[in-house]
XYZ file of C-alpha atoms in Angstrom:
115
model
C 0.000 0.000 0.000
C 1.018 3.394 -0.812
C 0.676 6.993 1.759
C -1.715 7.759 -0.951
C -3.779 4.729 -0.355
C -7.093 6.320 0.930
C -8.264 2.751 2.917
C -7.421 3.443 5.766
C -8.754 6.786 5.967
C -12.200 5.482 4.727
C -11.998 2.604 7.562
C -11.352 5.535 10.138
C -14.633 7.387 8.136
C -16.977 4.083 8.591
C -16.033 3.760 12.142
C -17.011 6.949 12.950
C -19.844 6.427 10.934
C -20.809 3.202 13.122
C -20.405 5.438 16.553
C -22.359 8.006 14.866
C -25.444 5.827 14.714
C -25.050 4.181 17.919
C -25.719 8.193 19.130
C -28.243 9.231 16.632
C -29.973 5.628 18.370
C -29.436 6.521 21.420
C -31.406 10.342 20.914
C -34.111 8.450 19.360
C -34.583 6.340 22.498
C -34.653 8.828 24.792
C -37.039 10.990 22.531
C -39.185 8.189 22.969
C -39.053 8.563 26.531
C -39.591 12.120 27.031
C -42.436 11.555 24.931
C -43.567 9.015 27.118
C -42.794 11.346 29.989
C -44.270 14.591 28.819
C -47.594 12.224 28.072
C -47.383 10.836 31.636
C -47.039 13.556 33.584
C -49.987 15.809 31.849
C -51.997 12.572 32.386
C -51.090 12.849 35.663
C -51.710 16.349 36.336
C -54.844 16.285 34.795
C -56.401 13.379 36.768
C -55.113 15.735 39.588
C -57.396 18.884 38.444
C -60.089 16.587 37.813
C -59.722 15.315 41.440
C -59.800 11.646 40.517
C -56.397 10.855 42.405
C -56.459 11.421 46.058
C -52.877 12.557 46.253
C -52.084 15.991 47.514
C -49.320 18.537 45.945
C -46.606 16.087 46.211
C -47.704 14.251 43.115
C -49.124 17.770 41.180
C -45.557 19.228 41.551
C -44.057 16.022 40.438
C -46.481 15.792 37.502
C -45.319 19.349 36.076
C -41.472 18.343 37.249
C -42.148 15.454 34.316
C -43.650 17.196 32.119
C -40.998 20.089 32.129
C -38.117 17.642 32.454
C -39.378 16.179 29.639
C -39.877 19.195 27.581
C -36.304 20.078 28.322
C -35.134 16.491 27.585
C -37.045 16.530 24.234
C -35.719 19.316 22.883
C -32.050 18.854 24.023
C -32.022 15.263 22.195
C -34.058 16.373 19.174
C -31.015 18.627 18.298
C -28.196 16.145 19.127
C -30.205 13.842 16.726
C -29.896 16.691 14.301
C -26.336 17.352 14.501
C -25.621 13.678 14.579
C -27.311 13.292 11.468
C -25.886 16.054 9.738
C -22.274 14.563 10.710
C -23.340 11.317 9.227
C -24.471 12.897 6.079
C -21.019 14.805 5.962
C -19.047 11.369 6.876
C -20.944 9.511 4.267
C -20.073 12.414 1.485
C -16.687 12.108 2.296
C -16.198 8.652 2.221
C -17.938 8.498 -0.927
C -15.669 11.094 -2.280
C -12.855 9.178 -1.336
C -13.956 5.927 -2.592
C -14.134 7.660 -6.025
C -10.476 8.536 -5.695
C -9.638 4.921 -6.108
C -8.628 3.313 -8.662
C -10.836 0.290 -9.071
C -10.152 -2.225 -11.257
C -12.149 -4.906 -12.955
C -10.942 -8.545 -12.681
C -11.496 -10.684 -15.871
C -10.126 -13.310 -15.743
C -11.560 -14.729 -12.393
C -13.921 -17.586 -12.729
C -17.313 -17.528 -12.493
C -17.405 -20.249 -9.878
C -15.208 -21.998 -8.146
C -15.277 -26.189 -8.432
């Protein structure tokens, strides 16, 4: 292999690709669960207007706590997810660029199948 050999650089690209969507999976899980959290906790607080819980302030303030926390935890992953994906797009354009750079060559005279 020669310095110019752009392999190794496009192995460093797809591995950072790879850690990229482990994170961009990760936001998307815990969208799902500030979703799940925002829905709980205005569930919750609204059961409290409506008086059908017997619990006292303890569980109203902990109702808007979720909901809030979840508002806050929403939005903060929503744009990680966003940056993440933008780095992916930007990993996969360069890697593509350098994959061009090669010079591939087409093998003729391998056999169809091997006996």
């Amino acid at each position: 292999m020669t310095e110019n050999d752009p392999t190794d650089e496009i192995s460093d690209i797809e591995a950072r690709i790879e850690r990229l969507a482990e994170i961009a999976e990760r936001c998307r899980k815990y969208i799902l669960a500030s979703k799940i959290a925002i829905g709980g906790g205005g569930a919750l607080l609204l059961i409290m207007i409506l008086g059908l819980f017997g619990a006292g302030l303890t569980a109203a303030l902990g109702s808007i706590a979720l909901v809030l926390g979840g508002i806050v935890s929403l939005g903060s992953n929503i744009s990680t997810l966003q940056q993440t994906e933008s780095a992916i797009g930007d990993a996969e354009a360069l890697r593509s660029q350098l994959i061009s750079r090669i010079d591939l060559r087409v093998v003729a005279d391998a056999p169809m199948k091997l006996v």
